[in-house]
């Protein structure tokens, strides 16, 4: 794909369970969103064999429910980091650069992926931007991909009330280092790609 065209967790899950990843950062370094990476020039090798992932989809554009928050915590506790999506805009309307706290409650669609590595139920709502604060305490502890110069050494907090965190999450729930074994996958819905068309400013897709 061309730079900046993005992807989704179905693509990521396919990449992982088909033995193409994950790879080490040093073998496929992130530089920016402008350069095309020539994969043939990268000596990359999967360091784990991913046997199973869980994809969860919530109500798009609405905050996580209490049950979803509990479920994400359980995934982090049992399996490690969880991938999630947000709408990222480094504006002081949504982001407090001093505390590294981010909260979005607008109507824009997701445009960025982050990694949830923990949580703090008592994280004060007063740490968020004074222009736009959630109604309750509590935040995810997140690792971003902007490098260590961003926020708190590359980490920040995202409110439980952010409207996109639970749109779709992915957790790797089973992996090992036996890279050479086979992968057997049952896709009950036969989902593999989108076909669609664009009409004016309206988009339509069919799976």
Coordinates of C-alpha atoms in Angstrom, one line a residue:
X1 CA 0.0 0.0 0.0
X2 CA 1.0 3.6 -0.4
X3 CA 2.4 5.5 2.6
X4 CA -0.3 6.8 4.9
X5 CA -3.1 4.5 3.6
X6 CA -3.2 2.7 7.0
X7 CA -4.6 -0.7 7.8
X8 CA -6.7 -2.5 10.3
X9 CA -6.5 -5.3 12.8
X10 CA -7.8 -7.9 10.4
X11 CA -4.6 -7.2 8.3
X12 CA -2.4 -7.3 11.4
X13 CA -4.0 -10.6 12.6
X14 CA -3.5 -12.2 9.2
X15 CA 0.2 -11.0 9.2
X16 CA 0.8 -12.5 12.7
X17 CA -0.9 -15.9 12.4
X18 CA 0.6 -16.6 8.9
X19 CA 4.1 -16.6 10.3
X20 CA 5.2 -13.3 8.9
X21 CA 5.7 -11.7 12.3
X22 CA 6.2 -10.3 14.7
X23 CA 9.7 -9.2 13.8
X24 CA 12.2 -7.2 15.8
X25 CA 12.1 -3.4 15.6
X26 CA 15.8 -3.4 14.5
X27 CA 14.9 -5.6 11.5
X28 CA 12.0 -3.4 10.4
X29 CA 12.5 0.0 11.9
X30 CA 9.8 2.6 12.0
X31 CA 11.1 5.8 10.4
X32 CA 8.2 8.0 9.4
X33 CA 4.9 7.8 7.4
X34 CA 6.4 9.1 4.2
X35 CA 8.9 6.5 3.0
X36 CA 8.0 3.2 1.2
X37 CA 9.7 0.3 2.9
X38 CA 11.1 -2.3 0.4
X39 CA 10.5 -5.5 2.4
X40 CA 12.8 -7.5 0.1
X41 CA 15.7 -5.4 1.4
X42 CA 15.0 -6.2 5.0
X43 CA 16.5 -9.2 6.6
X44 CA 13.4 -9.9 8.8
X45 CA 12.5 -13.0 10.6
X46 CA 9.6 -13.8 12.9
X47 CA 10.7 -14.1 16.5
X48 CA 7.4 -15.7 17.7
X49 CA 4.9 -18.0 16.3
X50 CA 1.5 -16.5 16.9
X51 CA -1.2 -19.2 17.2
X52 CA -4.2 -17.2 18.2
X53 CA -5.4 -13.6 18.5
X54 CA -8.7 -12.2 19.8
X55 CA -10.4 -9.3 17.9
X56 CA -13.1 -7.4 19.7
X57 CA -15.3 -4.7 18.2
X58 CA -17.4 -2.3 20.2
X59 CA -20.0 0.4 19.4
X60 CA -18.0 2.7 17.1
X61 CA -17.5 6.2 18.5
X62 CA -18.7 5.5 22.0
X63 CA -16.8 5.2 25.3
X64 CA -15.9 1.8 26.7
X65 CA -18.5 0.2 28.9
X66 CA -17.5 -1.1 32.3
X67 CA -17.5 -4.7 31.0
X68 CA -15.3 -3.7 28.1
X69 CA -12.9 -2.0 30.5
X70 CA -12.8 -5.1 32.7
X71 CA -12.2 -7.3 29.6
X72 CA -9.3 -5.2 28.4
X73 CA -7.7 -5.3 31.8
X74 CA -8.0 -9.1 31.9
X75 CA -6.3 -9.4 28.4
X76 CA -3.5 -7.1 29.6
X77 CA -3.1 -9.0 32.8
X78 CA -3.2 -12.5 31.2
X79 CA -1.5 -11.9 27.8
X80 CA 0.3 -8.6 27.8
X81 CA -0.2 -5.5 25.7
X82 CA -3.5 -4.9 23.8
X83 CA -3.7 -3.0 20.5
X84 CA -6.4 -0.3 20.2
X85 CA -7.3 2.6 18.0
X86 CA -7.9 6.3 18.7
X87 CA -8.4 9.6 16.9
X88 CA -5.1 11.4 17.6
X89 CA -4.9 15.2 17.4
X90 CA -2.2 16.9 19.4
X91 CA -4.3 19.9 20.2
X92 CA -4.6 21.4 23.7
X93 CA -8.4 20.8 23.3
X94 CA -7.7 17.1 23.8
X95 CA -4.1 16.7 25.0
X96 CA -2.3 18.0 28.1
X97 CA 1.3 17.9 27.1
X98 CA 2.4 18.5 30.7
X99 CA 0.7 15.4 32.1
X100 CA 0.7 13.3 28.9
X101 CA -3.1 12.9 29.3
X102 CA -5.3 12.6 26.2
X103 CA -9.1 12.5 25.9
X104 CA -11.1 12.7 22.6
X105 CA -14.9 13.0 22.6
X106 CA -15.4 14.4 19.1
X107 CA -17.0 12.9 15.9
X108 CA -13.9 12.2 13.8
X109 CA -13.1 8.6 12.9
X110 CA -10.0 6.7 14.2
X111 CA -6.7 7.6 12.6
X112 CA -4.0 6.1 14.8
X113 CA -3.1 2.8 16.7
X114 CA -1.7 2.6 20.2
X115 CA -0.7 -0.1 22.6
X116 CA -2.4 -0.4 26.0
X117 CA 0.1 -1.7 28.5
X118 CA -1.7 -1.0 31.8
X119 CA -4.2 1.2 33.6
X120 CA -4.8 3.5 36.6
X121 CA -8.3 3.6 37.9
X122 CA -7.5 6.6 40.1
X123 CA -5.9 8.7 37.4
X124 CA -7.4 12.1 38.0
X125 CA -9.7 13.7 35.5
X126 CA -8.0 17.0 36.4
X127 CA -4.9 15.8 34.6
X128 CA -6.6 16.2 31.2
X129 CA -6.9 19.4 29.3
X130 CA -8.9 22.1 31.1
X131 CA -10.7 22.7 27.8
X132 CA -12.1 19.2 27.6
X133 CA -12.2 16.9 30.6
X134 CA -13.8 13.5 31.1
X135 CA -16.5 13.2 33.8
X136 CA -14.7 10.5 35.8
X137 CA -11.2 9.4 36.9
X138 CA -9.4 6.5 35.3
X139 CA -7.1 6.1 32.3
X140 CA -5.2 3.5 30.2
X141 CA -1.4 3.6 30.3
X142 CA -0.4 3.7 26.7
X143 CA 2.8 3.3 24.6
X144 CA 2.7 5.3 21.4
X145 CA 4.8 5.1 18.3
X146 CA 6.0 8.7 18.2
X147 CA 9.3 7.9 19.9
X148 CA 10.8 8.8 23.3
X149 CA 10.6 12.6 22.6
X150 CA 6.8 12.4 22.6
X151 CA 4.8 12.9 25.8
X152 CA 6.2 11.0 28.9
X153 CA 9.2 9.3 27.3
X154 CA 6.9 7.8 24.6
X155 CA 4.1 6.9 27.0
X156 CA 0.8 8.7 27.9
X157 CA -2.6 8.3 29.5
X158 CA -5.9 8.0 27.6
X159 CA -9.2 8.4 29.5
X160 CA -11.5 5.5 29.9
X161 CA -14.1 7.8 28.4
X162 CA -12.3 8.3 25.1
X163 CA -14.9 7.6 22.4
X164 CA -12.7 5.3 20.2
X165 CA -10.5 3.1 22.5
X166 CA -13.0 0.2 22.4
X167 CA -14.0 0.5 18.7
X168 CA -11.7 -2.4 18.0
X169 CA -9.0 -4.1 20.1
X170 CA -6.6 -7.0 19.4
X171 CA -4.9 -9.2 21.9
X172 CA -2.4 -12.0 21.2
X173 CA -3.6 -14.8 23.4
X174 CA -1.4 -17.7 22.3
X175 CA 2.2 -17.7 21.0
X176 CA 5.4 -19.7 21.2
X177 CA 8.9 -19.8 19.7
X178 CA 8.4 -22.9 17.6
X179 CA 8.5 -20.9 14.4
X180 CA 8.6 -23.9 12.0
X181 CA 5.3 -25.5 12.9
X182 CA 2.2 -25.2 10.7
X183 CA -0.7 -22.8 11.1
X184 CA -4.3 -24.0 10.6
X185 CA -6.9 -21.3 10.6
X186 CA -10.7 -21.5 10.3
X187 CA -12.2 -18.2 9.2
X188 CA -15.9 -18.8 9.9
X189 CA -17.0 -15.7 7.9
X190 CA -14.6 -16.0 5.0
X191 CA -13.5 -12.4 5.5
X192 CA -10.3 -11.4 3.7
X193 CA -10.7 -8.1 2.0
X194 CA -13.0 -5.2 1.0
X195 CA -14.6 -4.5 -2.3
X196 CA -16.4 -1.2 -2.8
X197 CA -16.8 2.0 -4.6
X198 CA -16.8 5.7 -3.8
X199 CA -19.7 7.9 -4.9
X200 CA -19.2 11.6 -4.2
X201 CA -18.4 12.0 -0.6
X202 CA -20.2 8.7 0.4
X203 CA -18.2 5.5 0.7
X204 CA -19.7 2.0 0.4
X205 CA -18.0 -1.3 1.0
X206 CA -19.0 -4.9 0.9
X207 CA -17.1 -7.8 2.4

